[in-house]
XYZ file of C-alpha atoms in Angstrom:
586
model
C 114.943 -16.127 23.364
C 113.736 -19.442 22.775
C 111.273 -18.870 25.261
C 109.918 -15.356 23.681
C 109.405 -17.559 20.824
C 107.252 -19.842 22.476
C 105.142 -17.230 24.052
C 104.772 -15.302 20.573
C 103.723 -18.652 18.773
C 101.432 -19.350 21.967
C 100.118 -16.082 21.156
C 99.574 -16.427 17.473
C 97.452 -19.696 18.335
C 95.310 -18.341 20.737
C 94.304 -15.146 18.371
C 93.738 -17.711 15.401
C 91.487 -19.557 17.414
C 89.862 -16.367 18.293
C 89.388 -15.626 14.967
C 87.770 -18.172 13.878
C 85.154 -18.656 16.761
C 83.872 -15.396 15.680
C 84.049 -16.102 11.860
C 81.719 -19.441 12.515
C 79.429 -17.409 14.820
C 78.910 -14.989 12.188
C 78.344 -17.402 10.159
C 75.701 -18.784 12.713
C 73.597 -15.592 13.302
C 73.511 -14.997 9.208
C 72.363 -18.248 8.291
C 69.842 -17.958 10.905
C 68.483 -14.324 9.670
C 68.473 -15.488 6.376
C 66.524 -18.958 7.464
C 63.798 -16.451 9.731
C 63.209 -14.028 6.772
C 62.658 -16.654 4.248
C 60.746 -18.382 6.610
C 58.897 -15.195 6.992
C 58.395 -14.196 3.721
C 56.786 -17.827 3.084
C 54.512 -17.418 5.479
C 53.602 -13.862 5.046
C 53.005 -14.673 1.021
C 50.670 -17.936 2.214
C 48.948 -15.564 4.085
C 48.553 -13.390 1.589
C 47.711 -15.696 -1.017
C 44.991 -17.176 1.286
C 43.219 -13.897 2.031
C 43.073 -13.552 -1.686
C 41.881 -16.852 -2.461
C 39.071 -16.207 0.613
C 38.670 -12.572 -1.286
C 38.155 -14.198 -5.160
C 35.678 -16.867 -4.227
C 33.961 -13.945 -2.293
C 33.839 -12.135 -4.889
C 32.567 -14.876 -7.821
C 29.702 -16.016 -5.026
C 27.838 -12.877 -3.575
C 29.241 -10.112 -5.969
C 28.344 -6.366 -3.843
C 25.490 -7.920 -1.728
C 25.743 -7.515 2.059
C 27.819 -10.048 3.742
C 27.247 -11.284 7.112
C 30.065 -12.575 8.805
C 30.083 -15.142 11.836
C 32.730 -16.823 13.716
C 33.569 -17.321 17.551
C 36.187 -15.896 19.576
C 38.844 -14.958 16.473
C 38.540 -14.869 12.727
C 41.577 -15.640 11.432
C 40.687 -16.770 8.163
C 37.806 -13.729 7.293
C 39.041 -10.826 5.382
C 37.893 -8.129 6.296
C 39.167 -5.464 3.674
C 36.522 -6.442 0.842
C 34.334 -3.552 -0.268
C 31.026 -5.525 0.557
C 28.740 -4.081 3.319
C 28.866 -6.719 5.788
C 27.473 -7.631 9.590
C 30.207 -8.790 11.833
C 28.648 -11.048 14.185
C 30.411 -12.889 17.143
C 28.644 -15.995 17.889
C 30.423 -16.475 21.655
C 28.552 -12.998 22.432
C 24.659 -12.786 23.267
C 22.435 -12.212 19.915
C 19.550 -9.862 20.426
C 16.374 -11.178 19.174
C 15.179 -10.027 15.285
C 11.617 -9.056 14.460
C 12.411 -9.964 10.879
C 14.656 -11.819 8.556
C 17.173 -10.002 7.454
C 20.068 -11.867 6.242
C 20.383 -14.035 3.308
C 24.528 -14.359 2.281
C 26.703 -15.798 5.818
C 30.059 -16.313 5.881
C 31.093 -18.658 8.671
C 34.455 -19.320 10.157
C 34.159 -23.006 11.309
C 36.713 -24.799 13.113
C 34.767 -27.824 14.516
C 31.354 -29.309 13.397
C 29.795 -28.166 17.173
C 30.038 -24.168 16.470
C 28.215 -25.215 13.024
C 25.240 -26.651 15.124
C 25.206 -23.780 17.470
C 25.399 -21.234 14.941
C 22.891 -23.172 12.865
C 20.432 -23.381 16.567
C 21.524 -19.702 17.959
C 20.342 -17.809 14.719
C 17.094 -19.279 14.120
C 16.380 -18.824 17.834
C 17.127 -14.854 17.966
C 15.031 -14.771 13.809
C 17.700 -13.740 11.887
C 16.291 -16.645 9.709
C 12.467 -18.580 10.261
C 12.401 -21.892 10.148
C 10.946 -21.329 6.507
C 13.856 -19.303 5.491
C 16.985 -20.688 5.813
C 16.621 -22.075 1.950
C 17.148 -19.313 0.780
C 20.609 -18.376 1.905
C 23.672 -19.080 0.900
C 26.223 -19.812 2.741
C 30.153 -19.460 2.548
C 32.398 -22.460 4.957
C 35.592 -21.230 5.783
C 37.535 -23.948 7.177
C 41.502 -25.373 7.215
C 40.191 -28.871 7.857
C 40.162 -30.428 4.718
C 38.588 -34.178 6.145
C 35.167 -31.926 7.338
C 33.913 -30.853 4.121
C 31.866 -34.050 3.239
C 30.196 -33.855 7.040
C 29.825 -29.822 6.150
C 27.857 -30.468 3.510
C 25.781 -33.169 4.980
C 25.053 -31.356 7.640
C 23.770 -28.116 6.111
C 21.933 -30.094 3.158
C 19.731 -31.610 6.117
C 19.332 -28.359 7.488
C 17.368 -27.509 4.345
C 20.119 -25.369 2.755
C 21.285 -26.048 -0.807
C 23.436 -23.157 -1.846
C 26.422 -24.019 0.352
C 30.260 -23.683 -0.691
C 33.400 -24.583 1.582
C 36.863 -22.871 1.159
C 39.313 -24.823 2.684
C 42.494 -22.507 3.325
C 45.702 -24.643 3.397
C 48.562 -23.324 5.705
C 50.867 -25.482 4.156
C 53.884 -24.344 2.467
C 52.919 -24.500 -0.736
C 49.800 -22.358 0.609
C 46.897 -23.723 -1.900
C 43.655 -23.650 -0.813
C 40.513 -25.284 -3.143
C 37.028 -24.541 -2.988
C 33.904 -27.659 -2.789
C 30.810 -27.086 -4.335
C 28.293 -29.463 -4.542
C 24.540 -29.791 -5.631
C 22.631 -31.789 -3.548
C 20.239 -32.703 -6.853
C 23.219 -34.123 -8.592
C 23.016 -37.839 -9.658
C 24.925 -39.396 -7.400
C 24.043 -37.110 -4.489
C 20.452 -38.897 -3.362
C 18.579 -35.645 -3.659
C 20.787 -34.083 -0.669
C 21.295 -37.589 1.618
C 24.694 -38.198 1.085
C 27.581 -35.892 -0.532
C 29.390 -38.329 -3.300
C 29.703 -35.472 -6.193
C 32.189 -32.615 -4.762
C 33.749 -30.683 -7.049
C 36.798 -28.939 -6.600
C 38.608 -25.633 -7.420
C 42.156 -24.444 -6.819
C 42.894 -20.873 -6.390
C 45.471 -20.517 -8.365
C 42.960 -20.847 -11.132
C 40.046 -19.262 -12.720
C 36.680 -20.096 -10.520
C 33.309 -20.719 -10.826
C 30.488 -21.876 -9.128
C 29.155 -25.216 -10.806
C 25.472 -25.047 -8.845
C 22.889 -23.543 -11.549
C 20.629 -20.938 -9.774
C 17.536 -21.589 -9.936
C 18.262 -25.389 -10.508
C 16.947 -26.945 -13.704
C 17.643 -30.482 -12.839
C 16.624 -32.493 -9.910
C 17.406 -35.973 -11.302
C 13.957 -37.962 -10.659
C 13.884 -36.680 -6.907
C 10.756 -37.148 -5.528
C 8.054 -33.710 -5.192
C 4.944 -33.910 -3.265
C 2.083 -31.677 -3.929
C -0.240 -31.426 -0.701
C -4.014 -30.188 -1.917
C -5.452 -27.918 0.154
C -9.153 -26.995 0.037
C -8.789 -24.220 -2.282
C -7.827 -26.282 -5.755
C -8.977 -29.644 -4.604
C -11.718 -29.981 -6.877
C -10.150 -29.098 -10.263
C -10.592 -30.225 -13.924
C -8.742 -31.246 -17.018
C -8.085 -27.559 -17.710
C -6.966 -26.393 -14.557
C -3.806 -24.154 -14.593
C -2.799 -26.273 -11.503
C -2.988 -29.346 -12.915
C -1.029 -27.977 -15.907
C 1.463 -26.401 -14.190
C 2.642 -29.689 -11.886
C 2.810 -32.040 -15.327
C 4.818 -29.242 -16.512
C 6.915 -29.180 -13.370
C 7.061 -33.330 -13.546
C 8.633 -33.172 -17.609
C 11.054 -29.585 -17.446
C 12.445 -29.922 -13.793
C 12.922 -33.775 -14.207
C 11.384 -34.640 -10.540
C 9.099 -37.766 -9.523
C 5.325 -36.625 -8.590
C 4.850 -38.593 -5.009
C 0.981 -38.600 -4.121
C 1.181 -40.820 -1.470
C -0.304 -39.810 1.919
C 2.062 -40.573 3.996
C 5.138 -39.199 1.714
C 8.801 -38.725 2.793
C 9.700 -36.988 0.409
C 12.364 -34.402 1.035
C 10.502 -31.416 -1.642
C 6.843 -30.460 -0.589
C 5.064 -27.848 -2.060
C 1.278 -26.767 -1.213
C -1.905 -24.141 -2.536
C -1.376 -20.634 -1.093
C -3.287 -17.649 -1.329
C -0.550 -15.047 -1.986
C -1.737 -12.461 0.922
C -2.237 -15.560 3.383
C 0.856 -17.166 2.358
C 3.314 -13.883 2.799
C 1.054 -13.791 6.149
C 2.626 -17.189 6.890
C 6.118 -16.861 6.354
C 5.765 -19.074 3.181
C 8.000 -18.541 0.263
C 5.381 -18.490 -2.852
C 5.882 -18.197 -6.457
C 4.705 -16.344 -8.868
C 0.793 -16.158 -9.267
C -0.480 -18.824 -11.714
C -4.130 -18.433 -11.993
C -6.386 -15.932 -10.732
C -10.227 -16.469 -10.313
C -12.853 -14.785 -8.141
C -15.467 -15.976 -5.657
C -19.445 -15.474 -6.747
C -22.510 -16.100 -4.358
C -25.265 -18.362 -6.005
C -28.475 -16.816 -5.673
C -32.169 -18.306 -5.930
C -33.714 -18.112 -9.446
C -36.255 -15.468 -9.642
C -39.633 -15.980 -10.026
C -41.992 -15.255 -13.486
C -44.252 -12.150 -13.153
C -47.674 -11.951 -13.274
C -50.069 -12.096 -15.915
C -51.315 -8.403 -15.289
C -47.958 -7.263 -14.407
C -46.790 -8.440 -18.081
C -49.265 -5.583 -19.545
C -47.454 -3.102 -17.707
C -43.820 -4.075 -17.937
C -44.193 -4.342 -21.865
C -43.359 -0.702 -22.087
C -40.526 0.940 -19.997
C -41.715 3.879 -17.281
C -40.334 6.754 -20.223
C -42.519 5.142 -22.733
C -45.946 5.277 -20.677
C -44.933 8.814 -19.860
C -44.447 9.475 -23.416
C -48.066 7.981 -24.470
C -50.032 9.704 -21.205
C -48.234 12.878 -22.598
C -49.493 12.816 -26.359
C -52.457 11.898 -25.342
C -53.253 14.622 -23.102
C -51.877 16.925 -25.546
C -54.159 15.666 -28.063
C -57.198 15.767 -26.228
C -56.205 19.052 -25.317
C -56.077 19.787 -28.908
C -58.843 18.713 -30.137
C -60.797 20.767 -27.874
C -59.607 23.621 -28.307
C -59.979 23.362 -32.055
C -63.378 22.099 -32.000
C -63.865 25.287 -30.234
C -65.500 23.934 -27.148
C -68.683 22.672 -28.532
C -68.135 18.873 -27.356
C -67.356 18.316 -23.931
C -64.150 17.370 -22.880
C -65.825 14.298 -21.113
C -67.028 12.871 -24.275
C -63.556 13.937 -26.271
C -61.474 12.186 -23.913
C -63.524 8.604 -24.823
C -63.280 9.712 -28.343
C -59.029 9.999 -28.230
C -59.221 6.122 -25.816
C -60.778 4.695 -29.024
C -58.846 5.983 -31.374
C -55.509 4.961 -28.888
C -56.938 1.413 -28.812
C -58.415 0.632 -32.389
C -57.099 3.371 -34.345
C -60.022 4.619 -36.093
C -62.823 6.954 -35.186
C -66.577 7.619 -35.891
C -66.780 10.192 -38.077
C -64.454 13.186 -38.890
C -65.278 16.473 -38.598
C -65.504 20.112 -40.540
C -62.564 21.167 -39.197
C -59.401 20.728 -42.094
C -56.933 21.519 -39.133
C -59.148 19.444 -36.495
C -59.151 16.749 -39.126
C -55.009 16.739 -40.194
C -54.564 16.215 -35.755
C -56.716 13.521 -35.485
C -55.294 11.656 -38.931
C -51.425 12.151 -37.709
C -52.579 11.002 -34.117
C -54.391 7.569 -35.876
C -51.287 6.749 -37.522
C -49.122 7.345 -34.315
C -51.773 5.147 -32.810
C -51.617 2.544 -35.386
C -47.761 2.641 -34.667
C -48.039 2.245 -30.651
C -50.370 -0.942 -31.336
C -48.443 -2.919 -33.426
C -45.188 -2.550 -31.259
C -47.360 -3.256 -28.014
C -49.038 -6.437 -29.466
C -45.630 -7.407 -30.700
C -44.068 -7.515 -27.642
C -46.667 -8.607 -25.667
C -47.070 -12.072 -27.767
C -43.455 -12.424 -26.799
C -43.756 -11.769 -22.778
C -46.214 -14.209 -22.954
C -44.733 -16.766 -24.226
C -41.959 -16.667 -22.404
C -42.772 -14.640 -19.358
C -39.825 -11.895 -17.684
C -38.695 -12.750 -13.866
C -38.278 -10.319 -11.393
C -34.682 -8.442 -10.605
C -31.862 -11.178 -8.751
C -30.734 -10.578 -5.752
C -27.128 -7.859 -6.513
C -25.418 -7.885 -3.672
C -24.912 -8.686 0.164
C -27.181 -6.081 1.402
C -29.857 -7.613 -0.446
C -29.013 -11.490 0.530
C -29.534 -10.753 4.076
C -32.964 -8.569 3.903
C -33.791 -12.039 1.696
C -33.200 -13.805 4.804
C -32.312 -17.048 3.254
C -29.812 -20.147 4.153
C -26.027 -19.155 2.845
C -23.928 -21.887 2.153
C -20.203 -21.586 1.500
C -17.925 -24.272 -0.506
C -14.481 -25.945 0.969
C -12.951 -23.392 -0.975
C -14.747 -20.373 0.277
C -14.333 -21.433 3.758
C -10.552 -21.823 3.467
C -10.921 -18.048 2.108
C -12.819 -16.489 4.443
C -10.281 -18.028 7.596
C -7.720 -16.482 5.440
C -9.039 -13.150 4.989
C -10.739 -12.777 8.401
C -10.783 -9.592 9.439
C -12.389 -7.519 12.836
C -14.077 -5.335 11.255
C -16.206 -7.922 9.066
C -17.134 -9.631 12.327
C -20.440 -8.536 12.029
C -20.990 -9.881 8.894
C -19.539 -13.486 9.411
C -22.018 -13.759 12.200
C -24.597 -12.665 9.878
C -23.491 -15.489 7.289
C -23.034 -18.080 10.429
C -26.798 -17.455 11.948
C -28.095 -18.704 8.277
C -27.662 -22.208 8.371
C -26.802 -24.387 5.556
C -28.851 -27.180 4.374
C -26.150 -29.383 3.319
C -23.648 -30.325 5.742
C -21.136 -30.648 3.160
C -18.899 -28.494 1.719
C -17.799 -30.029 -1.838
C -19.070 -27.754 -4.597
C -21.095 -30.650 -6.389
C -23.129 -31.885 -3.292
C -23.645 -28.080 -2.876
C -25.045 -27.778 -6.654
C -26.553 -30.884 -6.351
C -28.673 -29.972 -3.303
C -29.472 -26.575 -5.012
C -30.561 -27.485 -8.200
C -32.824 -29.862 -6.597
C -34.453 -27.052 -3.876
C -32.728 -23.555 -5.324
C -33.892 -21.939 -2.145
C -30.757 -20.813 -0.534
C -27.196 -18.819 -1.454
C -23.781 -20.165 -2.165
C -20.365 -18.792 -2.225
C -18.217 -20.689 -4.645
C -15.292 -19.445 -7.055
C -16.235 -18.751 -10.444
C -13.966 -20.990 -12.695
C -15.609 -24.569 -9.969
C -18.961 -22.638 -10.793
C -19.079 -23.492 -14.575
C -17.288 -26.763 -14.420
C -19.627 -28.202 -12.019
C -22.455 -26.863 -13.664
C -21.308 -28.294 -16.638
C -20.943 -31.541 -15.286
C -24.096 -31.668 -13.627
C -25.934 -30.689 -16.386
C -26.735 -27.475 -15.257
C -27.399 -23.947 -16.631
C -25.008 -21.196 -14.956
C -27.636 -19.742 -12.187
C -28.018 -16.014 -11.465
C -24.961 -15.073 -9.411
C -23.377 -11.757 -8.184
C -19.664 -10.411 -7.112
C -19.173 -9.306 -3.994
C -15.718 -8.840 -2.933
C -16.156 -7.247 0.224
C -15.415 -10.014 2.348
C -13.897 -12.809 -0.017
C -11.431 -10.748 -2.228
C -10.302 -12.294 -6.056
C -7.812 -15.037 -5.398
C -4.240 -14.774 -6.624
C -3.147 -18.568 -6.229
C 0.327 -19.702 -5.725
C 2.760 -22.594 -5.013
C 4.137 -22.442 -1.054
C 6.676 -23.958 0.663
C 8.110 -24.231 4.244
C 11.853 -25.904 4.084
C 11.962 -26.471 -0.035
C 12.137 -22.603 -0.939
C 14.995 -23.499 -3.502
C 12.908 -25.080 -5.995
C 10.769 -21.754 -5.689
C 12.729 -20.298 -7.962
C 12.801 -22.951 -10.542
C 8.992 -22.878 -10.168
C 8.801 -19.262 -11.131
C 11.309 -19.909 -14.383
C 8.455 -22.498 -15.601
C 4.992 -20.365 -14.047
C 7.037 -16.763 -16.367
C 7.854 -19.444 -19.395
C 4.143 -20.462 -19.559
C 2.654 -17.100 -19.000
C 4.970 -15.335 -21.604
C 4.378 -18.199 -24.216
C 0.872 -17.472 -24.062
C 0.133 -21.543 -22.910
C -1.748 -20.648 -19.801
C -4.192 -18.181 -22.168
C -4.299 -21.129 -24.424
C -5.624 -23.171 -21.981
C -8.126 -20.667 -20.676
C -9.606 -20.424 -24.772
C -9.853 -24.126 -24.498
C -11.757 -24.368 -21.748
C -14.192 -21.731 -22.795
C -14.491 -23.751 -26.123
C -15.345 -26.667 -24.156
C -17.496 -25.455 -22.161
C -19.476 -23.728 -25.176
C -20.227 -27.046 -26.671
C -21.291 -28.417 -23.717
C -23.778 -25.743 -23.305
C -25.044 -26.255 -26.155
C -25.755 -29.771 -25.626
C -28.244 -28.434 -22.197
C -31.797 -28.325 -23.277
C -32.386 -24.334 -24.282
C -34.136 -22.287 -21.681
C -36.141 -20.200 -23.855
C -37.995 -22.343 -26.666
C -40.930 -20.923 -29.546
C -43.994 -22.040 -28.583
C -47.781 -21.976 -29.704
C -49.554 -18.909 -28.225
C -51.742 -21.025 -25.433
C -54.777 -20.120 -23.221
C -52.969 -19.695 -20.166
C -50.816 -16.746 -21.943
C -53.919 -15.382 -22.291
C -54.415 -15.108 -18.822
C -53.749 -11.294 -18.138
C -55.690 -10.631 -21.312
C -59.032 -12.389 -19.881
C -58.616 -10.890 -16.582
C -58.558 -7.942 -17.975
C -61.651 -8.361 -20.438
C -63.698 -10.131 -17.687
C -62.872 -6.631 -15.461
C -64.180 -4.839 -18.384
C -67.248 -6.651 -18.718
C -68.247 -6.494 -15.135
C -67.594 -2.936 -14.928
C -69.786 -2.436 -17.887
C -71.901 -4.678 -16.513
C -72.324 -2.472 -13.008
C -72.398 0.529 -15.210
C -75.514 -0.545 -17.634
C -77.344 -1.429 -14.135
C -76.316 1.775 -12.328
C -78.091 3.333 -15.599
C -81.195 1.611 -15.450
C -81.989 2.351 -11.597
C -81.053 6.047 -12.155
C -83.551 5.653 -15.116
C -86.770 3.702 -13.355
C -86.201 6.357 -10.571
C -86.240 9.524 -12.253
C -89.292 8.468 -14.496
């Protein structure tokens, strides 16, 4: 018995112990379930609240536009369920080569500071940006190292890009991630050298992006502006000029003029077709002006000629008519007793001195020879009229009009620095011809600046030159100069649109157009244009006048005398043709 007790209580033990292995094993596996699922659920809402984040700062930076997404190998951190259009582009996989720029918003996935240089190298290689265009993107850093940003941004700003954010996704447990923004024209940011102002956003709050667009603030950073033949000779009321001191006081930037500048902004005269040609990114057009060709004054007429060209063709038609008619008339009505011979001297004297010898029977013959005296009477005093003023001041023949006629002249053409820089612009094959027409007539002046150009002409005005309009007037002006007979041709050098161009500054592009639309729409750049007519009226009028009164001299009479001395020998060869005809027939 006592040893059936010992075997039950043995018994008893063993299925105790049994018991409560399997009670702390249970225990085990549930405390380890529950520790995976939380675990789980942590991670799975980090996730989640990371791909938001990524999808929100999306979302406040490019709005709809196209998206082009990079990254190498895997891409973790890009969401991909975002209703933008995007471009999915795998940097580890062969790029084919672009024709064309076509992207402008990236979105990189960056893990180390070497994919950032390749992708940077790899994409301007194959042209999905120029080496002019990268400026003009922006770009999106998607990164979980926190200690890159600052070499991010420095990296990129040197690369010419200024619209750059970084999102930093933290896989932490508490699963915050903060986006940098910077502007490389802040204070303390050295015009994009070095990244000391960073701001920063958390998720888990509203967010915005700090960088203006277009900026209005650069902070005294220094701006060159390289002069190009086109605008290098300018005056005090050139657009240009206008438009940089404007630049200088609203943008808050530092003019640099020095040759050899390092400054990090550069801007530069552009024609727009040339510069879209180029792969330049221009602004708006500022001025517009047009390029004439100087032509050689023409020459007085005659003293004859001036008896003819004081009536137009119509008008000598007119008299030749009337009096035809009226000789016509008056023999007819005199009934064909006087012969027309005589009646045609008869209606010359009455054209030239308005009165006749005696008038005859006839009342109707009579009223037709009284109306033609007064229209007679009439035709004299507006001849004599305006033949005192020819002489005095006689007409010039017709100016040369256009191309055609400047080669048949076959004189020198010259063209100024700004034409040149033009017509390498605008060179076309089909106006081969012609440039070899222009080349073959040599210049006399070796230079191209405008004034030497005037200069040289006003001294021997024997040759053509192709200058814009507004250098025209102001150098004329300032030489003292009346504006000489010019014509438009624009055949070969079209009207200039002028802009501003850049190669790596694009960015301030748009801050140029804010100021170039501000000063159109105010009506400034007009002003300017009234002032500089004003000016140059009064300095016209300070030029000695071209056509002056003055006393009625001998030599106006020229034409006149040549004309009475033909008269006299003709009568003089007519009274001796009479007498011979007269000794010989008595």
């Amino acid at each position: 018995m006592f040893n059936q007790h010992l075997t039950i209580q043995f018994e008893c033990c063993n299925r105790s112990n049994t018991t409560m292995k399997i009670t702390v094993f249970a225990s085990c596996v549930i405390f380890l379930s529950f520790l995976s699922t939380t675990i789980s659920i942590s991670l799975k809402n980090n996730q989640t609240s990371s791909k938001v984040c990524t999808e929100k700062v999306i979302k406040m930076i490019f709005g709809d536009e196209t998206l082009h997404y990079v990254f190498k190998e895997s891409s973790d951190l890009l969401p991909f369920n975002i209703k933008n259009p995007r471009v999915v582009i795998n940097i580890s996989n062969p790029i084919p080569r672009m024709n064309r720029v076509v992207a402008k918003n990236f979105i990189l996935e960056v893990g180390n500071l070497d994919f950032l240089k390749k992708f940077l190298n790899s994409f301007r290689f194959v042209g999905i940006w120029t080496e002019y265009e990268p400026v003009n993107a922006r770009l999106l850093v998607i990164t979980d190292h926190l200690w890159r940003v600052e070499m991010i941004f420095s990296l990129l700003w040197r690369h010419g890009f200024t619209y750059v954010a970084v999102l930093v996704i933290n896989k932490d447990e508490d699963g915050r991630s903060s986006l940098f923004t910077a502007n490389p024209y802040d204070v303390q940011n050295h015009c994009g050298y070095v990244p000391h102002t960073i701001h920063v956003q958390r998720c888990d709050y509203e967010i915005t992006d700090p960088i203006e667009r277009p900026i209005r603030n650069y902070h005294g950073c220094s701006v060159v502006f390289h002069f190009t033949m086109l605008t290098q000779y300018s005056d005090k009321f050139d657009r240009k000029s206008f438009t940089i001191s404007m630049v200088v006081e609203m943008l808050n930037v530092t003019l640099d003029q020095s040759q050899k500048s390092q400054a990090k902004i550069g801007l530069r005269d552009e024609l727009l077709v040339s510069g879209i040609k180029g792969g330049y990114r221009m602004s708006h057009v500022y001025t517009r002006d047009i390029i004439v060709w100087i032509v050689p004054p023409t020459t007085a007429i005659s003293a004859l000629e001036i008896l003819a060209v004081n009536f137009d063709l119509e008008v000598w038609i007119l008299v030749s008519v009337i009096f035809a008619l009226f000789t016509l008339a008056w023999y007819v009505l005199d009934n064909f007793k006087t012969s027309l011979g005589e009646i045609v001297l008869k209606t010359f004297g009455i054209t030239l001195f308005g009165s006749t010898s005696r008038f005859h029977e006839s009342t109707r013959l009579r009223f037709v020879i009284l109306c033609y005296i007064i229209y007679s009477v009439h035709i004299q005093t507006a001849y004599v009229s305006n033949l005192t003023r020819l002489m005095t001041s006689p007409p010039t023949r017709q100016p040369i009009r256009n191309l055609k006629e400047l080669f048949e002249a076959d004189i020198p053409i010259c063209l100024d620095s700004s034409a040149v820089y033009v017509l390498s612009k605008y060179s076309l094959l089909e106006h081969e011809k012609i440039y070899k027409s222009i080349q073959s007539k040599s210049c006399p002046s070796i230079s191209r600046n405008p004034r030497v150009l005037l200069g040289t002409w006003s001294a021997r005005p024997n040759f053509s030159i192709a200058i814009p309009l507004r250098t025209l007037h102001a150098q004329a002006l300032s030489l003292r100069l009346h504006t000489p007979n010019y014509f438009i041709d624009n055949y070969i050098l079209p009207p200039l649109m002028q802009t501003f161009a850049t190669v790596r500054s694009g960015f301030i592009i748009d801050s140029l157009n804010v100021i170039i639309d501000g000063l159109t729409e105010s009506g400034l750049y007009d002003k300017l244009d009234r002032d500089r007519k004003f000016y140059e009226d009064l300095k016209r009028r300070e030029l000695p006048q071209e056509e002056e009164v003055v006393a009625l001299s001998l030599e106006h009479l020229n034409g006149i005398f040549i004309v009475y001395l033909f008269g006299v020998v003709l009568s003089v060869m007519g009274f001796i043709v009479e007498l011979i005809i007269h000794r010989v027939s008595t």
